[in-house]
Short mmCIF file of C-alpha atoms and ligand atoms in Angstrom, two decimals:
data_model
loop_
_atom_site.label_atom_id
_atom_site.label_comp_id
_atom_site.label_asym_id
_atom_site.label_seq_id
_atom_site.Cartn_x
_atom_site.Cartn_y
_atom_site.Cartn_z
CA MET A 1 62.17 257.87 196.20
CA VAL A 2 59.25 255.99 194.75
CA VAL A 3 55.84 256.30 196.30
CA VAL A 4 53.18 253.80 195.39
CA LEU A 5 49.58 254.77 195.94
CA GLN A 6 47.04 252.03 196.35
CA PRO A 7 45.96 249.88 194.61
CA VAL A 8 49.35 248.20 194.25
CA PRO A 9 49.87 245.41 191.79
CA LYS A 10 49.72 242.04 193.50
CA CYS A 11 53.10 240.79 194.63
CA LYS A 12 53.50 238.06 197.17
CA THR A 13 56.67 239.23 198.83
CA SER A 14 55.97 242.96 198.68
CA SER A 15 53.95 243.05 201.87
CA VAL A 16 56.83 241.54 203.78
CA LEU A 17 59.59 243.73 202.37
CA ILE A 18 58.00 247.05 201.62
CA PRO A 19 57.35 249.48 204.44
CA VAL A 20 53.77 250.67 204.69
CA VAL A 21 53.18 254.25 205.77
CA ASP A 22 49.78 254.98 207.23
CA LEU A 23 49.14 258.67 206.60
CA ALA A 24 46.35 258.67 209.17
CA ASP A 25 48.90 257.66 211.80
CA PRO A 26 50.40 260.60 213.74
CA THR A 27 53.86 259.04 213.42
CA SER A 28 53.64 258.91 209.62
CA LYS A 29 56.38 261.55 209.15
CA THR A 30 58.84 259.45 211.08
CA GLN A 31 57.71 256.36 209.17
CA ILE A 32 58.44 258.13 205.86
CA VAL A 33 61.92 259.18 206.95
CA LYS A 34 62.67 255.67 208.17
CA ALA A 35 61.44 254.12 204.92
CA CYS A 36 63.50 256.58 202.87
CA GLU A 37 66.61 255.77 204.84
CA GLU A 38 66.11 252.03 204.70
CA LEU A 39 64.75 251.28 201.25
CA GLY A 40 63.82 254.47 199.42
CA PHE A 41 60.49 252.89 198.56
CA PHE A 42 57.27 252.62 200.50
CA LYS A 43 53.59 252.08 200.18
CA VAL A 44 51.13 254.71 201.38
CA VAL A 45 47.77 253.84 202.88
CA ASN A 46 44.96 256.04 204.17
CA HIS A 47 46.06 258.88 201.92
CA GLY A 48 42.55 260.22 201.55
CA SER A 49 40.60 260.00 198.38
CA LEU A 50 37.48 261.25 196.67
CA LYS A 51 35.78 258.17 198.03
CA ASP A 52 36.39 259.24 201.61
CA LYS A 53 34.87 262.62 200.90
CA ALA A 54 31.73 260.90 199.64
CA GLY A 55 31.31 259.02 202.93
CA PRO A 56 30.33 258.01 205.47
CA ALA A 57 27.12 256.43 204.26
CA ASP A 58 23.98 257.81 205.91
CA PRO A 59 22.98 254.91 205.02
CA PHE A 60 23.21 256.06 201.38
CA GLY A 61 26.40 257.12 199.69
CA TYR A 62 29.86 255.65 199.94
CA GLY A 63 30.62 253.47 202.91
CA SER A 64 33.64 251.60 204.10
CA LYS A 65 33.42 248.91 206.77
CA ARG A 66 30.44 250.43 208.56
CA ILE A 67 27.11 248.91 207.55
CA GLY A 68 23.84 250.53 208.57
CA LEU A 69 23.51 252.88 211.48
CA GLN A 70 23.78 250.53 214.46
CA GLY A 71 27.47 249.73 214.59
CA ASP A 72 27.69 246.73 212.26
CA VAL A 73 31.01 246.38 210.51
CA GLY A 74 32.35 244.19 207.73
CA CYS A 75 35.36 244.00 205.39
CA VAL A 76 33.51 245.77 202.62
CA GLU A 77 33.46 249.01 200.69
CA TYR A 78 30.23 249.97 199.03
CA ILE A 79 28.05 252.51 197.35
CA LEU A 80 24.39 252.48 198.31
CA LEU A 81 22.05 254.46 196.11
CA ASN A 82 18.39 255.19 196.28
CA ALA A 83 16.95 253.98 193.00
CA ASN A 84 14.41 256.78 192.79
CA SER A 85 15.94 260.12 192.10
CA HIS A 86 12.97 261.99 193.58
CA LEU A 87 13.49 260.17 196.89
CA SER A 88 17.25 260.47 196.81
CA SER A 89 19.12 261.62 199.87
CA THR A 90 21.75 264.29 199.50
CA LYS A 91 24.44 261.60 199.89
CA THR A 92 23.09 259.67 196.91
CA THR A 93 22.99 262.76 194.78
CA ALA A 94 26.46 263.83 195.90
CA VAL A 95 28.03 260.49 195.05
CA PHE A 96 26.25 260.44 191.75
CA ARG A 97 27.03 264.05 190.78
CA LYS A 98 30.74 263.52 191.21
CA THR A 99 30.91 260.40 189.08
CA PRO A 100 31.42 260.38 185.32
CA ALA A 101 28.26 260.37 183.21
CA ILE A 102 29.24 257.01 181.78
CA PHE A 103 28.99 255.47 185.26
CA ARG A 104 25.71 257.18 186.06
CA GLU A 105 24.16 256.11 182.80
CA ALA A 106 25.31 252.52 183.22
CA VAL A 107 23.94 252.35 186.76
CA GLU A 108 20.65 253.93 185.74
CA GLU A 109 20.26 251.54 182.84
CA TYR A 110 21.11 248.57 185.06
CA MET A 111 18.61 249.65 187.70
CA GLU A 112 15.89 249.97 185.07
CA GLU A 113 16.61 246.45 183.84
CA MET A 114 16.56 245.10 187.37
CA LYS A 115 13.29 246.83 188.07
CA GLY A 116 11.82 245.09 185.00
CA MET A 117 13.30 241.80 186.07
CA SER A 118 11.94 242.04 189.63
CA SER A 119 8.46 242.85 188.42
CA LYS A 120 8.61 240.03 185.86
CA VAL A 121 9.46 237.50 188.56
CA LEU A 122 6.72 238.83 190.79
CA GLU A 123 4.29 238.52 187.89
CA MET A 124 5.25 234.87 187.59
CA VAL A 125 4.60 234.40 191.26
CA GLU A 126 1.22 236.05 190.90
CA GLU A 127 0.38 233.68 188.13
CA ALA A 128 1.70 230.60 189.89
CA LEU A 129 -0.17 231.35 193.08
CA GLY A 130 -3.26 232.80 191.48
CA ILE A 131 -2.83 236.13 193.23
CA GLU A 132 -5.67 238.57 192.67
CA PRO A 133 -6.09 241.36 191.68
CA LYS A 134 -3.68 241.21 188.78
CA GLU A 135 -0.33 242.91 189.31
CA LYS A 136 -0.97 243.13 193.05
CA LEU A 137 2.71 242.38 193.78
CA SER A 138 4.53 243.36 190.62
CA ARG A 139 2.95 246.80 190.58
CA LEU A 140 4.60 247.54 193.90
CA VAL A 141 8.08 247.47 192.43
CA LYS A 142 7.11 249.05 189.11
CA VAL A 143 5.41 252.27 190.12
CA LYS A 144 7.46 255.44 190.28
CA GLU A 145 6.99 255.68 194.05
CA SER A 146 8.63 252.27 194.60
CA ASP A 147 11.25 252.62 197.28
CA SER A 148 14.04 250.53 195.80
CA CYS A 149 17.77 250.82 196.24
CA PHE A 150 20.94 249.65 194.60
CA ARG A 151 24.14 248.55 196.27
CA MET A 152 27.60 247.93 194.86
CA ASN A 153 29.90 246.01 197.18
CA TYR A 154 33.62 245.52 196.95
CA TYR A 155 35.26 242.86 199.09
CA LYS A 156 38.99 243.13 198.74
CA GLU A 157 40.87 239.85 198.59
CA LYS A 158 42.65 238.94 201.78
CA GLU A 159 46.40 238.40 201.98
CA GLU A 160 47.14 234.71 201.68
CA THR A 161 48.91 234.82 205.01
CA GLN A 162 45.54 235.56 206.62
CA ALA A 163 44.24 232.03 206.37
CA LYS A 164 41.05 232.77 208.23
CA LYS A 165 38.20 234.11 206.17
CA GLU A 166 36.69 237.26 207.55
CA ILE A 167 33.14 238.49 207.52
CA GLY A 168 32.63 240.79 204.56
CA PHE A 169 28.92 241.35 205.19
CA GLY A 170 27.37 239.79 208.27
CA GLU A 171 24.39 237.46 208.23
CA HIS A 172 21.05 239.06 207.52
CA THR A 173 17.87 238.77 205.54
CA ASP A 174 16.83 241.45 203.06
CA PRO A 175 13.88 243.59 204.04
CA GLN A 176 12.56 244.57 200.60
CA LEU A 177 10.27 242.53 198.36
CA ILE A 178 12.88 240.96 196.18
CA SER A 179 16.64 241.38 195.74
CA VAL A 180 18.47 240.72 192.51
CA LEU A 181 22.15 240.05 192.92
CA ARG A 182 24.94 239.81 190.45
CA SER A 183 28.58 239.15 191.28
CA ASN A 184 31.87 238.80 189.45
CA ASP A 185 31.62 235.05 189.96
CA THR A 186 33.94 235.07 192.94
CA GLU A 187 33.18 232.83 195.87
CA GLY A 188 32.10 234.60 199.01
CA LEU A 189 28.33 234.62 199.29
CA GLN A 190 26.89 232.01 201.60
CA ILE A 191 23.29 231.12 202.26
CA CYS A 192 21.98 229.46 205.37
CA LEU A 193 20.12 226.19 204.94
CA LYS A 194 17.20 225.09 207.07
CA ASP A 195 19.45 223.00 209.33
CA GLY A 196 21.67 226.02 209.98
CA THR A 197 24.59 225.03 207.71
CA TRP A 198 26.15 227.74 205.63
CA VAL A 199 26.84 226.88 202.00
CA PHE A 200 28.73 228.83 199.41
CA HIS A 201 26.58 229.97 196.59
CA LEU A 202 28.48 229.10 193.43
CA ILE A 203 25.85 228.28 190.88
CA THR A 204 24.82 231.55 189.41
CA LEU A 205 25.85 234.94 188.32
CA LEU A 206 22.58 236.40 189.30
CA SER A 207 20.30 235.28 192.09
CA LEU A 208 17.17 236.43 193.67
CA PHE A 209 16.42 236.66 197.32
CA LEU A 210 12.98 236.84 198.69
CA SER A 211 12.15 239.39 201.18
CA GLU A 212 11.39 239.08 204.82
CA ILE A 213 8.28 241.16 204.39
CA LEU A 214 6.53 238.70 202.12
CA PHE A 215 5.71 236.91 205.29
CA ARG A 216 2.62 235.13 204.13
CA LYS A 217 1.63 232.09 206.02
CA ASN A 218 2.27 228.84 204.18
CA LEU A 219 4.34 230.04 201.34
CA ASN A 220 7.81 228.93 200.64
CA TRP A 221 9.72 229.18 197.48
CA ASN A 222 13.16 229.53 196.09
CA ILE A 223 14.15 231.19 192.90
CA TRP A 224 17.47 231.17 191.17
CA VAL A 225 18.02 233.21 188.10
CA THR A 226 20.96 233.61 185.83
CA LEU A 227 21.95 236.50 183.66
CA GLN A 228 23.57 235.08 180.57
CA LYS A 229 24.45 238.15 178.61
CA PRO A 230 24.44 241.65 179.97
CA ARG A 231 20.90 242.35 178.94
CA LYS A 232 19.43 238.91 178.45
CA ILE A 233 17.81 237.48 181.49
CA THR A 234 16.89 233.83 181.66
CA ILE A 235 15.21 232.06 184.46
CA PHE A 236 16.68 228.62 184.72
CA ARG A 237 15.17 227.32 187.85
CA LEU A 238 12.09 228.27 189.72
CA ARG A 239 10.93 226.14 192.58
CA VAL A 240 7.64 226.72 194.21
CA MET A 241 7.30 224.26 196.96
CA THR A 242 3.95 222.70 197.13
CA ASN A 243 3.18 223.40 200.69
CA GLY A 244 4.22 226.93 199.77
CA ARG A 245 6.00 228.78 202.51
CA PHE A 246 7.88 231.91 201.60
CA LYS A 247 11.37 231.92 202.88
CA SER A 248 13.65 234.86 203.22
CA VAL A 249 17.02 233.23 203.13
CA LYS A 250 19.63 234.31 205.63
CA HIS A 251 22.86 235.10 203.82
CA ARG A 252 26.29 236.59 204.44
CA VAL A 253 29.55 237.22 202.62
CA LEU A 254 32.98 235.96 203.62
CA THR A 255 36.13 237.49 202.21
CA ASN A 256 37.99 235.54 199.60
CA THR A 257 41.72 234.81 199.69
CA LYS A 258 42.14 234.49 195.95
CA ARG A 259 40.18 237.25 194.27
CA SER A 260 38.38 240.41 195.18
CA ARG A 261 34.63 240.04 195.05
CA LEU A 262 32.31 242.58 193.47
CA SER A 263 28.59 242.39 193.71
CA MET A 264 25.66 244.56 192.74
CA ILE A 265 22.26 244.15 194.26
CA TYR A 266 18.99 245.75 193.30
CA PHE A 267 16.59 245.74 196.24
CA ALA A 268 13.08 246.14 194.90
CA GLY A 269 10.89 247.71 197.53
CA PRO A 270 7.28 248.91 197.59
CA PRO A 271 6.20 252.57 197.93
CA LEU A 272 6.80 253.93 201.43
CA THR A 273 3.09 254.36 202.07
CA GLU A 274 2.19 250.84 200.95
CA LYS A 275 0.40 248.78 203.55
CA ILE A 276 1.96 245.37 203.97
CA ALA A 277 -0.43 242.66 205.08
CA PRO A 278 -1.13 239.09 204.05
CA LEU A 279 -2.81 238.95 200.67
CA ALA A 280 -6.50 238.31 201.10
CA CYS A 281 -6.52 235.77 198.28
CA LEU A 282 -3.89 233.69 200.08
CA VAL A 283 -4.89 234.13 203.69
CA PRO A 284 -8.61 234.96 203.68
CA LYS A 285 -9.16 235.04 207.43
CA GLN A 286 -7.75 237.96 209.39
CA GLU A 287 -7.32 235.73 212.45
CA ASP A 288 -4.79 233.66 210.50
CA TYR A 289 -2.54 236.65 210.01
CA LEU A 290 0.75 236.16 211.77
CA TYR A 291 1.67 239.81 211.67
CA LYS A 292 0.06 243.15 212.20
CA GLU A 293 -0.48 245.37 209.21
CA LEU A 294 2.32 247.87 208.69
CA THR A 295 3.42 250.28 206.05
CA TRP A 296 6.75 249.76 204.31
CA SER A 297 7.87 253.06 205.79
CA GLN A 298 7.11 251.84 209.35
CA TYR A 299 8.84 248.57 208.73
CA LYS A 300 11.82 250.21 207.13
CA SER A 301 12.37 252.78 209.84
CA SER A 302 12.11 250.18 212.56
CA GLY A 303 14.46 247.99 210.49
CA TYR A 304 17.13 250.69 210.33
CA LYS A 305 17.14 250.74 214.13
CA THR A 306 18.09 247.07 214.23
CA LYS A 307 21.44 245.37 213.90
CA LEU A 308 22.10 243.48 210.69
CA GLY A 309 21.48 240.00 212.07
CA ASP A 310 18.44 240.92 214.17
CA TYR A 311 15.03 239.41 213.60
CA ARG A 312 13.10 242.42 212.35
CA LEU A 313 9.58 241.08 212.26
CA GLY A 314 9.31 240.58 216.00
CA LEU A 315 7.75 243.99 216.53
CA PHE A 316 4.99 243.20 214.12
CA GLU A 317 4.14 239.72 215.33
CA LYS A 318 0.62 239.32 216.64
C1 GA4 B 1 20.15 244.69 204.26
C2 GA4 B 1 19.80 244.74 202.78
C3 GA4 B 1 20.32 245.99 202.07
O1 GA4 B 1 21.72 245.89 201.84
C4 GA4 B 1 20.06 247.27 202.90
C5 GA4 B 1 20.79 247.09 204.21
C6 GA4 B 1 20.75 248.27 205.18
C7 GA4 B 1 22.00 249.17 205.05
O2 GA4 B 1 23.07 248.70 204.65
O3 GA4 B 1 21.89 250.34 205.40
C8 GA4 B 1 20.60 247.64 206.59
C9 GA4 B 1 20.24 246.14 206.35
C10 GA4 B 1 19.91 246.06 204.88
C11 GA4 B 1 19.06 245.66 207.22
C12 GA4 B 1 19.09 246.21 208.67
C13 GA4 B 1 19.68 247.62 208.78
C14 GA4 B 1 19.52 248.31 207.43
C15 GA4 B 1 21.79 247.74 207.51
C16 GA4 B 1 21.17 247.49 208.85
C17 GA4 B 1 21.87 247.17 209.93
C18 GA4 B 1 20.41 248.51 202.10
C19 GA4 B 1 18.65 247.28 203.42
O4 GA4 B 1 17.70 247.84 202.93
O5 GA4 B 1 18.59 246.55 204.59
#
């Protein structure tokens, strides 16, 4: 009797011929006996793993399918970590403690680089828009109190027989200041254009999303960034539209039928106590503010009560 634990090497016909025993199914014993009688070979799923013990995400930690706390689901497995160890939830620490040092160190180093990268881009924005005082934005993601997080997503390839693409991560906008994404160059991420069409994002290895909380009036820009070598970051296209309206692009991930998709995203957020309001140098008159002042903590906690695709700024509209 040969028992194959997942992941199994890819084989087109295997899924048709090989019995699959779901250990979470109460009839699994009977399924095993049947498989042993018929073929003497079977595949085991839901056999429990270290990963399962690390979940479910709260929202930090290891998660499978469930996203957030309001019942959203997607075909995704992920690890969500708080970037600041002093703010870390027990789930973050637990996931991290059980992983090899080599993984922890790599993630920590990557997060540090992404923090630098986020603040660099924000510095460029400050310069381009003449934001005063200096470092008004970039400081927010640099200080030790910054409430940033890091997510690693795994979207398993779909069987070719399942022609229809499934939702890996439903449509949403990111709440933090800036998100830096890197993937294994596998199609899946889509962004929503102004006219509502969804387009696959193929161009880059690393992209930046602007946050929904930079909701300044009359600002709109798009930034695409590529990471050429592991530690060398080059900005190859920065577009600041003249009439300048910030846009927080709606995006989603569809599962891929050819390859599994991996992505890592650093979400650079401000300190929890930071007050978020239009920058005086950009919108001088209070009456022009579209939103009420809020702290990142208020915005975040109201955001976690929403569903992924919800419009989260509604509560703060004037
Ligand atoms: C979207 C961006 C980040 O992945 C995230 C997500 C968070 C989560 O997965 O727990 C949220 C989602 C994200 C926005 C609305 C709420 C919270 C899931 C969800 C339904 C980590 C974040 O900060 O906001």
